[in-house]
Short mmCIF file of C-alpha atoms in Angstrom, two decimals:
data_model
loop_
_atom_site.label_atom_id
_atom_site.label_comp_id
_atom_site.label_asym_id
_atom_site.label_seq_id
_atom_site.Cartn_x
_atom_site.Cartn_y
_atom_site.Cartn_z
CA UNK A 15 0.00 0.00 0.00
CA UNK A 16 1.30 3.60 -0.66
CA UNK A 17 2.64 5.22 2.52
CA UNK A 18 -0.41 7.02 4.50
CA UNK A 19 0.03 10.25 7.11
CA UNK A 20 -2.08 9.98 10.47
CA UNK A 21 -3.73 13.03 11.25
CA UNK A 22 -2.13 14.21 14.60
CA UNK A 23 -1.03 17.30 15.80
CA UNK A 24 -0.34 20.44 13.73
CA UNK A 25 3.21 20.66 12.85
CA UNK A 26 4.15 17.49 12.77
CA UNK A 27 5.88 15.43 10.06
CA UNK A 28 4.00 13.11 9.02
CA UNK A 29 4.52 9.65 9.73
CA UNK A 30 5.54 7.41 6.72
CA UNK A 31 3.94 3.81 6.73
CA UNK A 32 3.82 0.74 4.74
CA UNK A 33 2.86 -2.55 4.30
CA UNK A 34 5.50 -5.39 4.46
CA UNK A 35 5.74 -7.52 1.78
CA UNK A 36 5.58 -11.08 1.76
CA UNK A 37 9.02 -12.28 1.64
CA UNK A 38 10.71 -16.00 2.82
CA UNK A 39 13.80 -13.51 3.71
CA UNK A 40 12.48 -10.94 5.84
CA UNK A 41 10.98 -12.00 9.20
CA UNK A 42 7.55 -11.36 10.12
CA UNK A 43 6.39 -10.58 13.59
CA UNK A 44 3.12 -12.12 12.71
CA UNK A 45 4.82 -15.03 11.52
CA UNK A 46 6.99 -15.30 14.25
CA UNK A 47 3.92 -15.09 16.88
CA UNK A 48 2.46 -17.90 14.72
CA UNK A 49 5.34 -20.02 15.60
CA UNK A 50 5.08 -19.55 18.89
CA UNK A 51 1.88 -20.46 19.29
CA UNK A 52 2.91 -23.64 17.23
CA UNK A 53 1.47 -22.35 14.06
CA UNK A 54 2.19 -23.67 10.96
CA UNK A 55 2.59 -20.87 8.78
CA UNK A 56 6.25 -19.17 9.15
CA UNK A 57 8.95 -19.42 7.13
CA UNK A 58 12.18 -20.48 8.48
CA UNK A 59 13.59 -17.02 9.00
CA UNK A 60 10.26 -16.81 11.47
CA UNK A 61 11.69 -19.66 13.42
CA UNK A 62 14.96 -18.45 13.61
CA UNK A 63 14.05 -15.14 14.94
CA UNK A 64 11.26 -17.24 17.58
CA UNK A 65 13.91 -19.30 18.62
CA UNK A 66 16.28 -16.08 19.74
CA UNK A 67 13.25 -15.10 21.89
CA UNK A 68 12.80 -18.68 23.28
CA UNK A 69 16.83 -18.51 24.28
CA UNK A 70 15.97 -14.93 25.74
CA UNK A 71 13.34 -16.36 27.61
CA UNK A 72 11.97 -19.60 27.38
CA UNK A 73 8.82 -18.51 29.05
CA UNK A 74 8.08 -16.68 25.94
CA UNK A 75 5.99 -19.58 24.22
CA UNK A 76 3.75 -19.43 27.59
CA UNK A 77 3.61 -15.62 27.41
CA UNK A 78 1.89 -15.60 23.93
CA UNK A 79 -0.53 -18.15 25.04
CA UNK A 80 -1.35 -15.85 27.53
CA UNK A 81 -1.88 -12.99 25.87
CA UNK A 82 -4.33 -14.83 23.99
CA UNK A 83 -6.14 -15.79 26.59
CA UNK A 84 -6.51 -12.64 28.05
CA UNK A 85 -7.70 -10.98 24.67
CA UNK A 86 -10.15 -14.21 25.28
CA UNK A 87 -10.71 -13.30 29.05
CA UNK A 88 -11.94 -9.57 27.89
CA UNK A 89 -14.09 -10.32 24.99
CA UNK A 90 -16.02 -12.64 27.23
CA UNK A 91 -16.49 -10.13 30.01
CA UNK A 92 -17.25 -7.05 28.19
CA UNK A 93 -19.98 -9.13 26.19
CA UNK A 94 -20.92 -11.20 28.85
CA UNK A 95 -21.17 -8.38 31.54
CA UNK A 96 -21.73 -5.22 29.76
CA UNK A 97 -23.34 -6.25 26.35
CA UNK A 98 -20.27 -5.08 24.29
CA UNK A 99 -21.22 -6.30 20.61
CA UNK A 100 -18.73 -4.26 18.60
CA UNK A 101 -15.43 -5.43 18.76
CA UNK A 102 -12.27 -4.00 16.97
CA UNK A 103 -8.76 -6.12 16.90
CA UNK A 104 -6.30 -4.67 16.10
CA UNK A 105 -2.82 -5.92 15.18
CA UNK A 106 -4.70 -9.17 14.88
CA UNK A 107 -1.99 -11.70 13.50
CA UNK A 108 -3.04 -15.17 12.04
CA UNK A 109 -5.82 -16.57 12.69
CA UNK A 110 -5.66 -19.54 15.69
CA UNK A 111 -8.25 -21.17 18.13
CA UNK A 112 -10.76 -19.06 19.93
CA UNK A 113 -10.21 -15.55 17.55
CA UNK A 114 -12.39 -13.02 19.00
CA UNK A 115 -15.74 -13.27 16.89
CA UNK A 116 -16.42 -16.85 18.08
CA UNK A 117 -15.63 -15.82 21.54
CA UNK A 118 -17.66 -12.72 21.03
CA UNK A 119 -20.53 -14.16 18.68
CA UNK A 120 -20.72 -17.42 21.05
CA UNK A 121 -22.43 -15.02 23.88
CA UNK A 122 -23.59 -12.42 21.44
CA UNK A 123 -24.32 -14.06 18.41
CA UNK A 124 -25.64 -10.17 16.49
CA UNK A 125 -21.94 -9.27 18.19
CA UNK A 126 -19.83 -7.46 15.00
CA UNK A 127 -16.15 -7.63 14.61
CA UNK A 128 -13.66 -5.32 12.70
CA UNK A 129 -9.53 -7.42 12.16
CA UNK A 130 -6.95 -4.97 11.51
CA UNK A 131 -3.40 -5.73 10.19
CA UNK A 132 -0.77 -4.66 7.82
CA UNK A 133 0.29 -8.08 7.06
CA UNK A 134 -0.69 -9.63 4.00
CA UNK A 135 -0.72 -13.13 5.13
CA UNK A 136 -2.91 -12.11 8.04
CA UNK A 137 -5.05 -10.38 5.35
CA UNK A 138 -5.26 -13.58 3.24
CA UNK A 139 -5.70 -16.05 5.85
CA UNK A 140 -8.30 -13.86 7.53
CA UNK A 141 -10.12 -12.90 4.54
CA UNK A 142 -10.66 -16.87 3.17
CA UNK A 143 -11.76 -17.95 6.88
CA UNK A 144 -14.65 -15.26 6.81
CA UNK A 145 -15.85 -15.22 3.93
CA UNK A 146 -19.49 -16.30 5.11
CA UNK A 147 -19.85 -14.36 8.39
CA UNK A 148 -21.13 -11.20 7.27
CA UNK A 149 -20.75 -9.77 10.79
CA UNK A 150 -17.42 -9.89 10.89
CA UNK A 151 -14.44 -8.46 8.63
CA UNK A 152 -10.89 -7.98 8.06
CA UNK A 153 -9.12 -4.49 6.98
CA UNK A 154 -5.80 -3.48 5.68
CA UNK A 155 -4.29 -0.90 7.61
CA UNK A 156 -1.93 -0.03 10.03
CA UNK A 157 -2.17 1.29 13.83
CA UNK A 158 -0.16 3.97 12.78
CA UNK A 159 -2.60 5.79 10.95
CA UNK A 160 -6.02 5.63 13.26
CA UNK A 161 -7.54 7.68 10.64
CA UNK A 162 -7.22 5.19 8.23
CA UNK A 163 -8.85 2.72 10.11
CA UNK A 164 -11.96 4.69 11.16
CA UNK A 165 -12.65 5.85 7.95
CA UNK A 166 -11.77 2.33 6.39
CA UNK A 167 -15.20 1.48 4.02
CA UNK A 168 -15.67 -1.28 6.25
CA UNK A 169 -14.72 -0.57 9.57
CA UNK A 170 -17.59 2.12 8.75
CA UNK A 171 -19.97 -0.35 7.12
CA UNK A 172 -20.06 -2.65 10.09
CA UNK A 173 -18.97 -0.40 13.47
CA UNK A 174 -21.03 2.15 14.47
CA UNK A 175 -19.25 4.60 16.86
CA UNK A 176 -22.51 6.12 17.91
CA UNK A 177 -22.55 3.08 20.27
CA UNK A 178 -19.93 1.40 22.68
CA UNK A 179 -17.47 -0.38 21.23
CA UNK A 180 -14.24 -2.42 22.62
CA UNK A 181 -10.79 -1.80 20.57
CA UNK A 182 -7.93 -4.77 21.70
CA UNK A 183 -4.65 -3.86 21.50
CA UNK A 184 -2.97 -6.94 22.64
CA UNK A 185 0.12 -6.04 22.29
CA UNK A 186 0.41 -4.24 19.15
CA UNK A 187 1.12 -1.39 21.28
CA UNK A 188 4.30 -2.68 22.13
CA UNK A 189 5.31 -3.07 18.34
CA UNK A 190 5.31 0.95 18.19
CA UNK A 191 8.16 2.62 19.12
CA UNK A 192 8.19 6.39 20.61
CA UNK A 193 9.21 8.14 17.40
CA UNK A 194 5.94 6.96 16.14
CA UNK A 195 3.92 8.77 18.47
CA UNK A 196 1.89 6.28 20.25
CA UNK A 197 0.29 8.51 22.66
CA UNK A 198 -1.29 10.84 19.76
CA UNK A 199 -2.17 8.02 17.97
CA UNK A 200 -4.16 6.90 20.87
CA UNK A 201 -5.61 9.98 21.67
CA UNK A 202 -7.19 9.71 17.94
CA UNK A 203 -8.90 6.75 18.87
CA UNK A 204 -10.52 7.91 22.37
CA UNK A 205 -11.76 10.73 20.53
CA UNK A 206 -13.85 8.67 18.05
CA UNK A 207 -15.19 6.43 20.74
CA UNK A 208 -18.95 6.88 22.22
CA UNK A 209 -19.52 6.49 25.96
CA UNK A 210 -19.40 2.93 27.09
CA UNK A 211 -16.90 2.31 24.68
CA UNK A 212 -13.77 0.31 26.18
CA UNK A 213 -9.59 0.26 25.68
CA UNK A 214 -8.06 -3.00 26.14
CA UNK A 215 -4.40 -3.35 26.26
CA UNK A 216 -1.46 -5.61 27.03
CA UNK A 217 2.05 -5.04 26.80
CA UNK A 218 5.68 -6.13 27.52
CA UNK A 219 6.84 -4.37 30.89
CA UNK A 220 10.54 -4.48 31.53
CA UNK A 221 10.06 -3.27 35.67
CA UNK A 222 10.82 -6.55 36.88
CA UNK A 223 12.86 -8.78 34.31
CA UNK A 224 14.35 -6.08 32.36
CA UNK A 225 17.30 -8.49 31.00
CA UNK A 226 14.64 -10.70 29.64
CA UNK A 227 11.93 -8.37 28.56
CA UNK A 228 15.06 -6.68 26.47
CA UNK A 229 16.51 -9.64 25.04
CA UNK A 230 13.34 -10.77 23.24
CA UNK A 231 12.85 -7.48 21.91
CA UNK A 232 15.87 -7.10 20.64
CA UNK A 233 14.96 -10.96 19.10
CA UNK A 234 11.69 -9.25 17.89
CA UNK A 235 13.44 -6.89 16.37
CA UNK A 236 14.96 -9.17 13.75
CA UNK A 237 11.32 -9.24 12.36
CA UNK A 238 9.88 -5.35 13.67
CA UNK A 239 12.78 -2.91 13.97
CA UNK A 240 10.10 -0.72 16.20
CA UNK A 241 9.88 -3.08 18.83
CA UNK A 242 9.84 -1.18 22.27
CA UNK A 243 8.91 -2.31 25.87
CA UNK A 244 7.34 0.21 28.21
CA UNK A 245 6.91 0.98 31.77
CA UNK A 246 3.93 0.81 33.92
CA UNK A 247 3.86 4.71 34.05
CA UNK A 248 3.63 4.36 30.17
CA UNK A 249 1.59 1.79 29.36
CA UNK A 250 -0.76 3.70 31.78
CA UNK A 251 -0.62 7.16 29.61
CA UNK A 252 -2.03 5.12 26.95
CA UNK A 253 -5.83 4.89 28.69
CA UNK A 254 -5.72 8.52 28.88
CA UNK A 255 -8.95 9.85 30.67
CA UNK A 256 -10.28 6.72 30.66
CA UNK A 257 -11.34 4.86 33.84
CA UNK A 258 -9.33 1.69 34.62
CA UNK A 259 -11.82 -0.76 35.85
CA UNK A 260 -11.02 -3.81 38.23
CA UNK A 261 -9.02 -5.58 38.42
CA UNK A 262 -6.82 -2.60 37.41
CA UNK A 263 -3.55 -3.46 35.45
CA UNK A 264 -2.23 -6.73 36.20
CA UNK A 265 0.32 -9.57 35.34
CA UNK A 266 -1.91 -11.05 32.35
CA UNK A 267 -2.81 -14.28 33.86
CA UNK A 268 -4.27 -12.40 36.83
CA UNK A 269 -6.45 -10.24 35.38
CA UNK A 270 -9.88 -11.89 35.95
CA UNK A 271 -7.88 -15.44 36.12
CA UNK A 272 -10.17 -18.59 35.27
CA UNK A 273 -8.34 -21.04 37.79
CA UNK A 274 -5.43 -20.68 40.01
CA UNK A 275 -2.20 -18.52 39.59
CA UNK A 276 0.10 -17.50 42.10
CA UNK A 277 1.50 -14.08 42.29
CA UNK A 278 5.16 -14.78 41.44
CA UNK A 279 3.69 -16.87 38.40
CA UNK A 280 1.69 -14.25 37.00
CA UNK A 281 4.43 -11.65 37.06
CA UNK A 282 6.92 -13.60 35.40
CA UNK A 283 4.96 -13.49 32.40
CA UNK A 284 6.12 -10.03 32.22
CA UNK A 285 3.35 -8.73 30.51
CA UNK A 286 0.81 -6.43 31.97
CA UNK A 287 -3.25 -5.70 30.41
CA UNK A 288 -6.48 -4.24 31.54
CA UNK A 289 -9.53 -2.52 30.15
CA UNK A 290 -10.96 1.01 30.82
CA UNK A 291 -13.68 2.54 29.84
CA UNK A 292 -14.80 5.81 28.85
CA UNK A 293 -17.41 7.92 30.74
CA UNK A 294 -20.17 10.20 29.67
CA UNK A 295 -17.51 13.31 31.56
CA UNK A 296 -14.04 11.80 29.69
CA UNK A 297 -13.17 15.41 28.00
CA UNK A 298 -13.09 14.81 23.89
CA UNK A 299 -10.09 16.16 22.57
CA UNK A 300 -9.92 18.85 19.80
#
């Protein structure tokens, strides 16, 4: 696709982005997230880059699993609990068990849901697997330029943001580094979101293993030169004026766990995620 500029703030260059190109050469961090979750389509540069991760941290296989589950973990409770039925993933990767419209449309079966990626594999795969649920689609674009995703044909055609809706980042956040702005690019987003409407984030969080949180980024980096863990503090900035609801942000297997985990478990996963949600009163931003 030919390189799109966000609207952000006035003055600003704009920021140049693309679509990667399917290549056996070039690592993908779609790819490489496949592997991990013992997918089957990667290439062998894919594996190679998964396996530097793995000798970073050979937790990482279980942390992917678990960031799955918690995107799982969310869809169910913001449908279940507070009738969510618009649902917007974005940074979606391949397809794999449980993807959020059969989590979503298995409590809420008139429940809509909007993919977002920039990878054309993900685009292909995505687009052949849906072909007959109407309610559900996959878009080509990038987190980089909100504006292209809200205006997308149809992220318009099938989201109405009128009414509440949930956005998942989990974690493309973490796959967008500072000089990309991703603060303003979130700000975008909480603009264009009605009352009711809900953030949902997870994200690598170097406070407590910073040797291994860094080591698989710089792994990650191999396939997503942008690649950038964040604090606490930061990951926090990223809800804005939104209200963090309980549990608050946690270790991702302890936010709203469906069995047992022990503290010292959950926060070796290294990864932190909760939702917030936007009130009536959250100031829109000019």
């Amino acid at each position: 696709m030919h390189p799109v500029s966000p609207t952000l703030s006035h003055g600003d260059p704009p920021i140049r982005t693309s679509h990667p190109q399917v290549t056996a050469a070039t690592a993908s961090i779609a790819r490489v997230i496949d592997h991990l979750l013992d997918g089957k389509d990667n290439f062998k540069v894919d594996r190679e880059c998964a396996r530097e991760a793995i000798e970073a941290d050979p937790a990482i296989r279980r942390i992917t699993i678990e960031n799955r589950r918690f995107s799982q973990r969310v869809v169910r409770h913001l449908a279940r609990e507070f009738g969510i039925e618009q649902f917007v993933d974005i940074g979606v990767g391949l397809p794999a068990a449980e993807n959020v419209h059969q989590v979503a449309q298995s409590i809420a079966p008139k429940a809509r849901v909007v993919y977002v990626d920039n990878d054309p594999i993900v685009i292909a795969h995505g687009q052949a697997l849906l072909t007959e649920n109407d309610r559900v689609k996959v878009i080509n674009a990038d987190l980089r330029n909100p504006d292209g995703i809200l205006s997308h044909p149809d992220f318009i055609r099938l989201i109405d943001l009128r009414e509440p809706v949930a956005i998942l980042l989990t974690p493309v956040l973490q796959f967008i580094s500072d000089s990309e702005r991703p603060n303003e690019v979130m700000e975008t987003i909480r603009a264009a979101l009605a009352p009711g409407s809900y953030l949902a984030i997870s994200h690598a969080c170097p406070d407590f293993y910073p040797d291994k949180v860094n080591g698989v980024m710089d792994a990650y980096r191999k396939a997503i030169p942008s690649a950038t863990a964040r604090t606490r503090e930061r990951i926090t900035s990223f809800f804005g004026d939104f209200v963090i609801t309980h549990p608050g942000l946690a270790w991702i297997p302890a936010w709203k766990p469906e069995g047992q985990i022990t503290p010292s478990a959950a926060e070796r996963t290294w990864h932190i995620g909760g939702i917030a949600r936007k009130t009536a009163d959250t100031p829109a931003i000019s």
